[in-house]
C-alpha atoms as an extended CHARMM CRD file, in Angstrom:
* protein
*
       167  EXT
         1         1  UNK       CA             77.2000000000       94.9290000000      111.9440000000  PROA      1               0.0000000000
         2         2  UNK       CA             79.8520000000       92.1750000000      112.0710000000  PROA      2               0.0000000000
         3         3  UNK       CA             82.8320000000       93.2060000000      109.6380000000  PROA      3               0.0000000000
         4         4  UNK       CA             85.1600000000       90.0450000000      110.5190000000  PROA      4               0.0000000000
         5         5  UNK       CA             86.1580000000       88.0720000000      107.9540000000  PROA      5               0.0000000000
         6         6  UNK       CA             84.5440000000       84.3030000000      107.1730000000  PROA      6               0.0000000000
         7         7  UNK       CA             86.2410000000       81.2940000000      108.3030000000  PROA      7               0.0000000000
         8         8  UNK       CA             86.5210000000       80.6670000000      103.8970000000  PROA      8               0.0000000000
         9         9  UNK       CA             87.8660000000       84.3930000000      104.0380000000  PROA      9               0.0000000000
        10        10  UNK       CA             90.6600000000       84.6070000000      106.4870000000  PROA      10              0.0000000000
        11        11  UNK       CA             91.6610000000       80.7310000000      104.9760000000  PROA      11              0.0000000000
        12        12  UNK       CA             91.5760000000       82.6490000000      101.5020000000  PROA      12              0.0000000000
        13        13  UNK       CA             93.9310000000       85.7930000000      102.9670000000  PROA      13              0.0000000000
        14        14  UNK       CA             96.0540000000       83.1890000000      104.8160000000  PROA      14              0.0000000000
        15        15  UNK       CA             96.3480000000       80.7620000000      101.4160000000  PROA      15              0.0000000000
        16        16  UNK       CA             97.1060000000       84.0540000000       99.0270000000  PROA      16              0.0000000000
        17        17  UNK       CA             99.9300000000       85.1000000000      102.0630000000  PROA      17              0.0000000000
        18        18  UNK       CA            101.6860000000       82.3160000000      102.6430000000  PROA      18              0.0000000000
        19        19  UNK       CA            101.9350000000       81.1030000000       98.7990000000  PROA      19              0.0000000000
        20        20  UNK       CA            102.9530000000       84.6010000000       97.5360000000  PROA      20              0.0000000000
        21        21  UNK       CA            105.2010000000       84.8920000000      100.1700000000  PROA      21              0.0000000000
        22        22  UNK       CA            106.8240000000       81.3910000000       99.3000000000  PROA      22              0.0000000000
        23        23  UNK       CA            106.0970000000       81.8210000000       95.4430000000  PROA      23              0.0000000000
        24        24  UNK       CA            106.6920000000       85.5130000000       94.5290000000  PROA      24              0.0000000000
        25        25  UNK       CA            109.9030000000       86.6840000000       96.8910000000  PROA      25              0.0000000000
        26        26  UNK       CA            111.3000000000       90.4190000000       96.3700000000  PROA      26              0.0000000000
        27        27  UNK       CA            113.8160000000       88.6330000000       93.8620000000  PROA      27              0.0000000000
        28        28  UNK       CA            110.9120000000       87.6310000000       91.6740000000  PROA      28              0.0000000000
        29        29  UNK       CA            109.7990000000       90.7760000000       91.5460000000  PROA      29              0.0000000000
        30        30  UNK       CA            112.3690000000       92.9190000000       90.5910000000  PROA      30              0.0000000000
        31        31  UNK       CA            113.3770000000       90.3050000000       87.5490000000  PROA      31              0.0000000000
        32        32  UNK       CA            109.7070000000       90.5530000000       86.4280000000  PROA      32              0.0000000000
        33        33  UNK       CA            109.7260000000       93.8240000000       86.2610000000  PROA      33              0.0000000000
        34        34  UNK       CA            113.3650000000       94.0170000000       83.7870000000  PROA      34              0.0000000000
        35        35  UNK       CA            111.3200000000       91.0390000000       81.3490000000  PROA      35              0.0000000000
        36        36  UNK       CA            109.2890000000       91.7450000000       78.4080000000  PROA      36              0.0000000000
        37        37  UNK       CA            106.4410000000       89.1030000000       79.2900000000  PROA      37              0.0000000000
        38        38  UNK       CA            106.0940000000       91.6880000000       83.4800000000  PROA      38              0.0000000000
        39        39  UNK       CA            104.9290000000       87.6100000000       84.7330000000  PROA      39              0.0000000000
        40        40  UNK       CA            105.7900000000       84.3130000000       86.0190000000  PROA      40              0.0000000000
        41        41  UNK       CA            103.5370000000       81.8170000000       83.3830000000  PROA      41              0.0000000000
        42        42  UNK       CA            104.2010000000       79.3310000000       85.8410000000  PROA      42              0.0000000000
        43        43  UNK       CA            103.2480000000       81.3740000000       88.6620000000  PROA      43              0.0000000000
        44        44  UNK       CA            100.4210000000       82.0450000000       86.5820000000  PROA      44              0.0000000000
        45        45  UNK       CA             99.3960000000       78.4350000000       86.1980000000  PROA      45              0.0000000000
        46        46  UNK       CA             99.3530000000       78.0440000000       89.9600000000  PROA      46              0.0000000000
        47        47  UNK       CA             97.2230000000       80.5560000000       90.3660000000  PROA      47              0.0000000000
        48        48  UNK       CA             94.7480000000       78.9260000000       88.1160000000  PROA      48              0.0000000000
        49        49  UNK       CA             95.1310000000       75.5990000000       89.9120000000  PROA      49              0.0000000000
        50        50  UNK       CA             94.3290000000       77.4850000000       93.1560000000  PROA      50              0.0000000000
        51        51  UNK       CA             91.4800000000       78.8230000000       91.4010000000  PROA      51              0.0000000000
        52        52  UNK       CA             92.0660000000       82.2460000000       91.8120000000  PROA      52              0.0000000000
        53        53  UNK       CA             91.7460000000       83.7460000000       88.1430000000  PROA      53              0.0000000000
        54        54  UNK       CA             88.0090000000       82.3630000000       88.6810000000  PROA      54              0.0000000000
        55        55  UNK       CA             87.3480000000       83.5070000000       91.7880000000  PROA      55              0.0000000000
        56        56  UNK       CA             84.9650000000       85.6990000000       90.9760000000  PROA      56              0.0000000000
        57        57  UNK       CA             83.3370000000       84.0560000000       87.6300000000  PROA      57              0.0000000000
        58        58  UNK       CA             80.1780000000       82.1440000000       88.3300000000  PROA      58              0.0000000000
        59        59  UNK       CA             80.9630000000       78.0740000000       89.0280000000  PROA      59              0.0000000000
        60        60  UNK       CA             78.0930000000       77.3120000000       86.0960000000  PROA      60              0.0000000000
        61        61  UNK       CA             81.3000000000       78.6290000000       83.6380000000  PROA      61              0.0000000000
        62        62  UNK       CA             84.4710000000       76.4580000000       85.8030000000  PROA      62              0.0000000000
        63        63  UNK       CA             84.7910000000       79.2970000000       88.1640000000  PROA      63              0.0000000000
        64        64  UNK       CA             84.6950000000       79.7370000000       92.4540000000  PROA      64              0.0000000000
        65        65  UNK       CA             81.5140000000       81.7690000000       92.3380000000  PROA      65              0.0000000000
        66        66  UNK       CA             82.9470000000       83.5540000000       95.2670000000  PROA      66              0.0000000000
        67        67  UNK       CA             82.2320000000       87.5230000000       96.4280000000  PROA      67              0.0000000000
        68        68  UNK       CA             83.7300000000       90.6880000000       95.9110000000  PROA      68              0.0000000000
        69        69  UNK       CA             84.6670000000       91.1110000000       99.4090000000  PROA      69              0.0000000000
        70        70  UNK       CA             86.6920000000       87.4520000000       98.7510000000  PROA      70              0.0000000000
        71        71  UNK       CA             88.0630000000       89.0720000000       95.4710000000  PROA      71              0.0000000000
        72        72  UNK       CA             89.2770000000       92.0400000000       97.5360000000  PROA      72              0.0000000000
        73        73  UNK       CA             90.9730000000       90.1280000000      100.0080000000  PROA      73              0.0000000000
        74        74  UNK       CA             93.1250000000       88.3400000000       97.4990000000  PROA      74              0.0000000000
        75        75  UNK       CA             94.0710000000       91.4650000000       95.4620000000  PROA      75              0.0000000000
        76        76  UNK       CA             95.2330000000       93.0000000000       99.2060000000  PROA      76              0.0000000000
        77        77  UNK       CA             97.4610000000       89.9560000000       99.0320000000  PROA      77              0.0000000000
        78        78  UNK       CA             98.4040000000       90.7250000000       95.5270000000  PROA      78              0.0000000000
        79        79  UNK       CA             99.4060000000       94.0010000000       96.4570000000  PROA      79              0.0000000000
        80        80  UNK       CA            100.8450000000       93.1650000000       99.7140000000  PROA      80              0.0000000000
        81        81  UNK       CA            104.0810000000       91.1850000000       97.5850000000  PROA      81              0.0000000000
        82        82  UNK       CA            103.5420000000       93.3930000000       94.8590000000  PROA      82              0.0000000000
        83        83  UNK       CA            102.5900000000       91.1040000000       92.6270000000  PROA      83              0.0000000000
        84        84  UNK       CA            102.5490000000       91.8250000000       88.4910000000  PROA      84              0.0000000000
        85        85  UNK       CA            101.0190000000       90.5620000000       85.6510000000  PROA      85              0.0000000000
        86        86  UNK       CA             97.5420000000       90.1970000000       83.8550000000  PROA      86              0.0000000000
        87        87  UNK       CA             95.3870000000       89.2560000000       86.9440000000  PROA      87              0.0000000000
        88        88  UNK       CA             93.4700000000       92.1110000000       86.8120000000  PROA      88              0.0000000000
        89        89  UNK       CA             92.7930000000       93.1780000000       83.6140000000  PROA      89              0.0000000000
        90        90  UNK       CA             91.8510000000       89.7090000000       82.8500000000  PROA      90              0.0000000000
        91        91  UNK       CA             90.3490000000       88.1600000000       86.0940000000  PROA      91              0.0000000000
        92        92  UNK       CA             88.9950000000       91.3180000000       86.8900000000  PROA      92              0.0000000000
        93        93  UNK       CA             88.0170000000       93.7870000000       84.4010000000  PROA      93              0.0000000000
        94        94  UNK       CA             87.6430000000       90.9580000000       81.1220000000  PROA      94              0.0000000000
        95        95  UNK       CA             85.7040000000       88.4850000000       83.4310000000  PROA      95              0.0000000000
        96        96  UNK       CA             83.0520000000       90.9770000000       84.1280000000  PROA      96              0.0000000000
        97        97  UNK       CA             82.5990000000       93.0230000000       80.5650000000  PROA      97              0.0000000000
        98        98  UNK       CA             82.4760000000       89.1460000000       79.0420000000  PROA      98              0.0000000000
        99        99  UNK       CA             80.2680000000       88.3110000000       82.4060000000  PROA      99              0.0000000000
       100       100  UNK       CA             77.7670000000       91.8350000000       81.5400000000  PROA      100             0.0000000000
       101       101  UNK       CA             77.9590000000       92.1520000000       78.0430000000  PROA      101             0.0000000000
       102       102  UNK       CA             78.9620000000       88.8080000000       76.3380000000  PROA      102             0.0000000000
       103       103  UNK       CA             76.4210000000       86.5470000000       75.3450000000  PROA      103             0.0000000000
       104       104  UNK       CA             75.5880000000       83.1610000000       76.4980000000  PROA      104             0.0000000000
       105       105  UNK       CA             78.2370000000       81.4740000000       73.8830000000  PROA      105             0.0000000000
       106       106  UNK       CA             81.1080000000       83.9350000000       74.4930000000  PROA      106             0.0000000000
       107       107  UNK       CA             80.5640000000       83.0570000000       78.1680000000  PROA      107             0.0000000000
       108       108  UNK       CA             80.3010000000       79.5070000000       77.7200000000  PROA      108             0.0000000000
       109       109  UNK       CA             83.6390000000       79.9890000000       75.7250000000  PROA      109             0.0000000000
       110       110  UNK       CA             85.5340000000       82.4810000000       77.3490000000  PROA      110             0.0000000000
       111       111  UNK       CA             85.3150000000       82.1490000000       81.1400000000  PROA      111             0.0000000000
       112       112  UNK       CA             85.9130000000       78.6880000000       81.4430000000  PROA      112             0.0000000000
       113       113  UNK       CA             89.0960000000       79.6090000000       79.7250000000  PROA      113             0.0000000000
       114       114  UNK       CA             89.9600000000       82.8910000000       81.9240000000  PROA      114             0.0000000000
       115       115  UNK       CA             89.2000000000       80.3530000000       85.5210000000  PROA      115             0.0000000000
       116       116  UNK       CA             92.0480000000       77.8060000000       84.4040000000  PROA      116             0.0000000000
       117       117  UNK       CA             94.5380000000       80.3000000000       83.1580000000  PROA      117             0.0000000000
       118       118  UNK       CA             94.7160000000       79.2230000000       79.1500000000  PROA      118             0.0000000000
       119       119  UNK       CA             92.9530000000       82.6870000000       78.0810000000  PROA      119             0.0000000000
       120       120  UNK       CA             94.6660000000       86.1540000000       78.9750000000  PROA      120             0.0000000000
       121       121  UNK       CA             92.9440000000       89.5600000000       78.1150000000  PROA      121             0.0000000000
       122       122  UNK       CA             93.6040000000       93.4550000000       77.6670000000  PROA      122             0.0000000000
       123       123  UNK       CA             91.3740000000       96.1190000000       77.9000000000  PROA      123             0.0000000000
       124       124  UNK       CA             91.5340000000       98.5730000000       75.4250000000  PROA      124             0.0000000000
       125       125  UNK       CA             89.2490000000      101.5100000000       76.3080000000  PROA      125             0.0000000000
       126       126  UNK       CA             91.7420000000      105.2920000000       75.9940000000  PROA      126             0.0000000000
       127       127  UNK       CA             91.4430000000      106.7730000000       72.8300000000  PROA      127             0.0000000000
       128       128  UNK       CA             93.4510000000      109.8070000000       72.2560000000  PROA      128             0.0000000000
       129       129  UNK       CA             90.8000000000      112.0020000000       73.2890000000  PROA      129             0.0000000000
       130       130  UNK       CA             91.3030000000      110.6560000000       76.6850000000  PROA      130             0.0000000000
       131       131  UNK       CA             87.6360000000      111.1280000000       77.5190000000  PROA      131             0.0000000000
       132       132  UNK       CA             85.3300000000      108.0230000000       78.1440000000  PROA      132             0.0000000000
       133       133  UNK       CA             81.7460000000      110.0750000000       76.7650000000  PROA      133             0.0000000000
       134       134  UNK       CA             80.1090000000      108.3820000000       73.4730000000  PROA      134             0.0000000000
       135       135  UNK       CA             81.6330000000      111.6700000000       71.0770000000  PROA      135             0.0000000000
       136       136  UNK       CA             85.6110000000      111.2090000000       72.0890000000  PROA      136             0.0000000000
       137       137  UNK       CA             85.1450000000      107.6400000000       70.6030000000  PROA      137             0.0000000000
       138       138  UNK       CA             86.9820000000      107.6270000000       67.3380000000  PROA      138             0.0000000000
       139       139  UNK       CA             87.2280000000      104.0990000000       66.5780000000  PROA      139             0.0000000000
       140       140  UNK       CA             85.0900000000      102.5640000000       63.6390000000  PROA      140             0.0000000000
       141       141  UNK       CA             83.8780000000       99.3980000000       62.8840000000  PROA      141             0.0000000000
       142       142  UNK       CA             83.1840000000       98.0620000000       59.7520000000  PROA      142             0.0000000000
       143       143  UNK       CA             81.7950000000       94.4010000000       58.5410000000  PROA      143             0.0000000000
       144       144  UNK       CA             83.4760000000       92.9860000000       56.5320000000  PROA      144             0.0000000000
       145       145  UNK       CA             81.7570000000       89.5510000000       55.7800000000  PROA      145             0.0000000000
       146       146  UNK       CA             81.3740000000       87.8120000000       58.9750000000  PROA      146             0.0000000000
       147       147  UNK       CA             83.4890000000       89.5190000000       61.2010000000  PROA      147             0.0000000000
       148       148  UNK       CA             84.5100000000       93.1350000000       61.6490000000  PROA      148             0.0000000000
       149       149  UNK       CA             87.8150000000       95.0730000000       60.9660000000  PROA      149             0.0000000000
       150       150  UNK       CA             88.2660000000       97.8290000000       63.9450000000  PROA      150             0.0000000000
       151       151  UNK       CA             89.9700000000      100.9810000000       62.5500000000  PROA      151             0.0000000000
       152       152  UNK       CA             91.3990000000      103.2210000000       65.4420000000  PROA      152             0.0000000000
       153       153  UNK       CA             93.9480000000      104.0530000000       68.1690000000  PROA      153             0.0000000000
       154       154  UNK       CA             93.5460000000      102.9400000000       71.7150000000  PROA      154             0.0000000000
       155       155  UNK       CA             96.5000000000      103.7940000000       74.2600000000  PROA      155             0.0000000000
       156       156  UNK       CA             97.3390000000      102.3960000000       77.7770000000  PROA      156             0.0000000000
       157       157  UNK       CA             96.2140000000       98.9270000000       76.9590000000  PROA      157             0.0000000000
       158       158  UNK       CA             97.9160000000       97.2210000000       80.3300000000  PROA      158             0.0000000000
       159       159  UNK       CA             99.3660000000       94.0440000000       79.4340000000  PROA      159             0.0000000000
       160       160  UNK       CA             98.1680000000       93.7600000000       75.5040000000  PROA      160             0.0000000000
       161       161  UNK       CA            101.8960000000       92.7340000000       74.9590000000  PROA      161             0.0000000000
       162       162  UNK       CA            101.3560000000       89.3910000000       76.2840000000  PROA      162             0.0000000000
       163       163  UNK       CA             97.1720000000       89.1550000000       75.6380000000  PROA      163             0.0000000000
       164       164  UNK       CA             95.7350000000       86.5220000000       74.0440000000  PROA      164             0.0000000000
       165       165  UNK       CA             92.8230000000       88.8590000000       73.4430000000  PROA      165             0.0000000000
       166       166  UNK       CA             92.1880000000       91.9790000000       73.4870000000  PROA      166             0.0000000000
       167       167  UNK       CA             88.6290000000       93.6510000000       74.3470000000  PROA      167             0.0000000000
């Protein structure tokens, strides 16, 4: 079994490296981490033009279409220089609940938005149960006309201070 890496692989590990190092530098860090927003927007934009917050959304909704062993190798990076912000809870986790459980139009809608960077979500899944089995859920939903009014606590809902949706 060959475990290298691609020659689109190592380009992607070397890309991520090099413009983290040059983008993100310890000084970066440490301010993010003292501001309310915990992210660059502009770093954020360049990693949209890069096309990194659609790496791993299909290219039929404006993303890379690329693997999971590609999405690892740029979260190593991520990690590598330490890098903050809503990557993965909207790249990652958002993409694929909207990519499993959205319908066609919600895709159509949302992940074009997620690849390019205008669209940043939140997950909100603890309740103060802190169990993930159908009973702990406590939160209701009722219609109200067309839409639905959500009645409920969620905790731990990683970067819903700066989401532009929250799921």
């Amino acid at each position: 079994m060959d475990f290298d890496l691609t020659e689109e692989q190592d380009l992607l590990r070397k890309t991520a490296r090099d413009f983290l190092s040059n983008e993100f530098p310890t000084t970066l860090v440490k301010e993010m981490a003292d501001e309310d927003k915990g992210y660059s927007p502009d770093l954020w934009r360049q990693m949209g033009e890069l096309g990194w917050l659609g790496l791993v959304i299909p290219e039929e909704y404006e993303g890379m279409g690329m693997g999971f062993m590609d999405l690892v190798i740029l979260l190593e990076e991520m990690g590598r220089s330490c890098l903050n912000g809503p990557f993965f809870s909207t790249s990652v986790l958002g993409a694929s609940i909207i990519l499993a459980a959205g319908t066609e139009e919600q895709k159509k809608e949302l992940l074009p938005k997620i690849a390019n960077g205008e669209l940043i979500l939140a997950l909100a899944l603890t309740e103060p149960s802190v169990t993930y089995e159908p009973w702990g859920i406590q939160l209701t939903a009722t219609e109200d006309n067309e839409h639905f009014v959500l009645n409920g606590t969620k905790l731990f809902a990683e970067n819903a201070n700066v989401a532009d949706c929250i799921i």
